[in-house]
Structure formats: C-alpha cells, structure tokens
Amino acid sequence: MNQNSIPIPQLGAATALVQLLSENPTLPPASWLLDQYTGALHGHAHDASFEALTQYAEVLGGAIRPGGDYTYQGQMVRPHRLAATWRDVQIEVVVVLPAPVVAQVAA
C-alpha cells in the first residue's frame, strides 16, 4: 500500500479548523483538540459566555445542549455543548458556565 493512500483522519479536521478560523476571525478564542481516531474537533471556549457559544452556533449550525452540573473550584457549574457537522467534520464546542442557583423559600 502506498504511504500516500493511507487515510489520515486528523487531516480533514485540521483543514476544517483552519478554514473555520480563517473565514470567521471574530469567533471567540478556544482551545482545540483533534480526535486521532475519528477526526472530530473538540473546542473549549475558556472564560466565555453563552453568547460565545451562540456565535459558534451561528456559523456551524447544530444544537446547544446543557450537560450535568458539577463542582469546580468550589462553584457549581454547568457545561453547555454545541454539537455540529461542518464540512463533513464532527465539531463539539463547550462553554462551562455557573449553574443557576435554585432559591430556597422558607415556609
């Protein structure tokens, strides 16, 4: 088998990421990982707002869904995940936000 005919799953994701950022330079910054087996892209927008995730959704399409709450550095937080397919690449972008606090009402 020719070395050039071996598929490289990361190549499509890396190309899509370069195109995404080149064509949309105002997207909020994120850390990106490429899955070496599936070629999926995973982005994490640190210290971002829900609006940042919405900006990605406007470009990528897909759906935003909340994840399960957990405690991080003493604060209850909730991840919000955008899952989309863009140029045949599966993309997930995550923003972690403070979880809503349920008010306790005294009887």
PDB file of C-alpha atoms in Angstrom:
ATOM      1  CA  MET A   1       0.000   0.000   0.000  1.00  0.00           C
ATOM      2  CA  ASN A   2       1.284   3.422  -0.950  1.00  0.00           C
ATOM      3  CA  GLN A   3       2.052   5.696   2.035  1.00  0.00           C
ATOM      4  CA  ASN A   4       0.033   8.498   0.375  1.00  0.00           C
ATOM      5  CA  SER A   5      -3.113   6.341   0.160  1.00  0.00           C
ATOM      6  CA  ILE A   6      -3.377   5.776   3.925  1.00  0.00           C
ATOM      7  CA  PRO A   7      -6.252   7.931   5.221  1.00  0.00           C
ATOM      8  CA  ILE A   8      -5.356  10.457   7.907  1.00  0.00           C
ATOM      9  CA  PRO A   9      -8.497  11.222   9.963  1.00  0.00           C
ATOM     10  CA  GLN A  10      -6.916  14.287  11.564  1.00  0.00           C
ATOM     11  CA  LEU A  11      -6.126  15.940   8.233  1.00  0.00           C
ATOM     12  CA  GLY A  12      -9.767  16.731   7.388  1.00  0.00           C
ATOM     13  CA  ALA A  13     -10.383  18.113  10.884  1.00  0.00           C
ATOM     14  CA  ALA A  14      -7.209  20.204  10.807  1.00  0.00           C
ATOM     15  CA  THR A  15      -8.137  21.610   7.405  1.00  0.00           C
ATOM     16  CA  ALA A  16     -11.682  22.374   8.585  1.00  0.00           C
ATOM     17  CA  LEU A  17     -10.330  24.137  11.681  1.00  0.00           C
ATOM     18  CA  VAL A  18      -8.019  26.331   9.599  1.00  0.00           C
ATOM     19  CA  GLN A  19     -10.912  27.182   7.274  1.00  0.00           C
ATOM     20  CA  LEU A  20     -13.281  27.882  10.192  1.00  0.00           C
ATOM     21  CA  LEU A  21     -10.884  30.284  11.880  1.00  0.00           C
ATOM     22  CA  SER A  22      -9.712  31.908   8.639  1.00  0.00           C
ATOM     23  CA  GLU A  23     -13.244  32.527   7.382  1.00  0.00           C
ATOM     24  CA  ASN A  24     -14.587  33.613  10.801  1.00  0.00           C
ATOM     25  CA  PRO A  25     -11.792  35.556  12.528  1.00  0.00           C
ATOM     26  CA  THR A  26     -14.169  37.142  15.046  1.00  0.00           C
ATOM     27  CA  LEU A  27     -15.156  33.826  16.658  1.00  0.00           C
ATOM     28  CA  PRO A  28     -14.219  33.737  20.347  1.00  0.00           C
ATOM     29  CA  PRO A  29     -10.883  32.054  21.104  1.00  0.00           C
ATOM     30  CA  ALA A  30     -10.967  28.395  22.044  1.00  0.00           C
ATOM     31  CA  SER A  31      -8.603  25.537  22.795  1.00  0.00           C
ATOM     32  CA  TRP A  32      -8.916  22.800  20.174  1.00  0.00           C
ATOM     33  CA  LEU A  33      -8.267  19.052  20.192  1.00  0.00           C
ATOM     34  CA  LEU A  34      -8.429  16.709  17.216  1.00  0.00           C
ATOM     35  CA  ASP A  35      -9.509  13.133  17.844  1.00  0.00           C
ATOM     36  CA  GLN A  36      -6.817  10.976  16.281  1.00  0.00           C
ATOM     37  CA  TYR A  37      -9.226   8.122  15.534  1.00  0.00           C
ATOM     38  CA  THR A  38     -12.434   9.824  14.383  1.00  0.00           C
ATOM     39  CA  GLY A  39     -11.100  13.130  13.109  1.00  0.00           C
ATOM     40  CA  ALA A  40     -13.631  15.032  15.237  1.00  0.00           C
ATOM     41  CA  LEU A  41     -12.821  18.515  16.553  1.00  0.00           C
ATOM     42  CA  HIS A  42     -13.371  19.415  20.201  1.00  0.00           C
ATOM     43  CA  GLY A  43     -13.209  23.072  21.192  1.00  0.00           C
ATOM     44  CA  HIS A  44     -13.353  24.598  24.668  1.00  0.00           C
ATOM     45  CA  ALA A  45     -14.030  28.319  24.998  1.00  0.00           C
ATOM     46  CA  HIS A  46     -12.448  29.246  28.345  1.00  0.00           C
ATOM     47  CA  ASP A  47     -13.819  32.135  30.408  1.00  0.00           C
ATOM     48  CA  ALA A  48     -16.504  32.657  27.780  1.00  0.00           C
ATOM     49  CA  SER A  49     -20.200  33.435  27.918  1.00  0.00           C
ATOM     50  CA  PHE A  50     -23.211  31.683  26.455  1.00  0.00           C
ATOM     51  CA  GLU A  51     -23.054  34.353  23.748  1.00  0.00           C
ATOM     52  CA  ALA A  52     -19.668  32.953  22.670  1.00  0.00           C
ATOM     53  CA  LEU A  53     -21.236  29.540  22.148  1.00  0.00           C
ATOM     54  CA  THR A  54     -24.103  31.176  20.244  1.00  0.00           C
ATOM     55  CA  GLN A  55     -21.580  32.784  17.893  1.00  0.00           C
ATOM     56  CA  TYR A  56     -20.175  29.349  17.074  1.00  0.00           C
ATOM     57  CA  ALA A  57     -23.720  28.009  16.557  1.00  0.00           C
ATOM     58  CA  GLU A  58     -24.488  30.808  14.094  1.00  0.00           C
ATOM     59  CA  VAL A  59     -21.541  29.696  11.965  1.00  0.00           C
ATOM     60  CA  LEU A  60     -21.626  25.928  12.469  1.00  0.00           C
ATOM     61  CA  GLY A  61     -25.335  25.250  12.920  1.00  0.00           C
ATOM     62  CA  GLY A  62     -26.053  22.300  15.175  1.00  0.00           C
ATOM     63  CA  ALA A  63     -27.680  22.207  18.590  1.00  0.00           C
ATOM     64  CA  ILE A  64     -26.640  23.511  22.005  1.00  0.00           C
ATOM     65  CA  ARG A  65     -27.448  21.262  24.944  1.00  0.00           C
ATOM     66  CA  PRO A  66     -26.704  21.638  28.655  1.00  0.00           C
ATOM     67  CA  GLY A  67     -24.656  18.989  30.436  1.00  0.00           C
ATOM     68  CA  GLY A  68     -24.739  17.817  34.021  1.00  0.00           C
ATOM     69  CA  ASP A  69     -23.792  20.162  36.829  1.00  0.00           C
ATOM     70  CA  TYR A  70     -20.585  19.584  38.781  1.00  0.00           C
ATOM     71  CA  THR A  71     -18.446  21.425  41.298  1.00  0.00           C
ATOM     72  CA  TYR A  72     -15.306  23.163  40.045  1.00  0.00           C
ATOM     73  CA  GLN A  73     -13.127  25.143  42.450  1.00  0.00           C
ATOM     74  CA  GLY A  74     -15.955  25.288  44.966  1.00  0.00           C
ATOM     75  CA  GLN A  75     -18.542  26.585  42.480  1.00  0.00           C
ATOM     76  CA  MET A  76     -21.407  24.668  40.871  1.00  0.00           C
ATOM     77  CA  VAL A  77     -21.002  24.853  37.081  1.00  0.00           C
ATOM     78  CA  ARG A  78     -22.782  23.501  34.020  1.00  0.00           C
ATOM     79  CA  PRO A  79     -21.169  22.716  30.661  1.00  0.00           C
ATOM     80  CA  HIS A  80     -23.067  23.698  27.507  1.00  0.00           C
ATOM     81  CA  ARG A  81     -22.160  21.774  24.360  1.00  0.00           C
ATOM     82  CA  LEU A  82     -22.668  22.711  20.742  1.00  0.00           C
ATOM     83  CA  ALA A  83     -22.644  19.637  18.502  1.00  0.00           C
ATOM     84  CA  ALA A  84     -22.481  20.247  14.758  1.00  0.00           C
ATOM     85  CA  THR A  85     -21.204  18.840  11.494  1.00  0.00           C
ATOM     86  CA  TRP A  86     -19.329  21.381   9.416  1.00  0.00           C
ATOM     87  CA  ARG A  87     -17.708  20.472   6.094  1.00  0.00           C
ATOM     88  CA  ASP A  88     -18.115  16.783   6.933  1.00  0.00           C
ATOM     89  CA  VAL A  89     -16.287  17.157  10.269  1.00  0.00           C
ATOM     90  CA  GLN A  90     -17.966  16.491  13.608  1.00  0.00           C
ATOM     91  CA  ILE A  91     -17.392  19.503  15.857  1.00  0.00           C
ATOM     92  CA  GLU A  92     -18.162  19.988  19.528  1.00  0.00           C
ATOM     93  CA  VAL A  93     -17.633  23.327  21.267  1.00  0.00           C
ATOM     94  CA  VAL A  94     -18.027  23.564  25.051  1.00  0.00           C
ATOM     95  CA  VAL A  95     -18.511  26.528  27.363  1.00  0.00           C
ATOM     96  CA  VAL A  96     -18.684  25.976  31.122  1.00  0.00           C
ATOM     97  CA  LEU A  97     -20.843  28.486  32.990  1.00  0.00           C
ATOM     98  CA  PRO A  98     -22.014  28.923  36.563  1.00  0.00           C
ATOM     99  CA  ALA A  99     -25.057  26.737  37.190  1.00  0.00           C
ATOM    100  CA  PRO A 100     -28.294  28.519  38.057  1.00  0.00           C
ATOM    101  CA  VAL A 101     -28.948  28.629  41.777  1.00  0.00           C
ATOM    102  CA  VAL A 102     -32.316  27.348  42.944  1.00  0.00           C
ATOM    103  CA  ALA A 103     -33.702  29.693  45.567  1.00  0.00           C
ATOM    104  CA  GLN A 104     -34.968  28.123  48.774  1.00  0.00           C
ATOM    105  CA  VAL A 105     -38.132  29.765  50.021  1.00  0.00           C
ATOM    106  CA  ALA A 106     -38.860  29.464  53.727  1.00  0.00           C
ATOM    107  CA  ALA A 107     -42.387  28.389  54.585  1.00  0.00           C
TER     108      ALA A 107
END
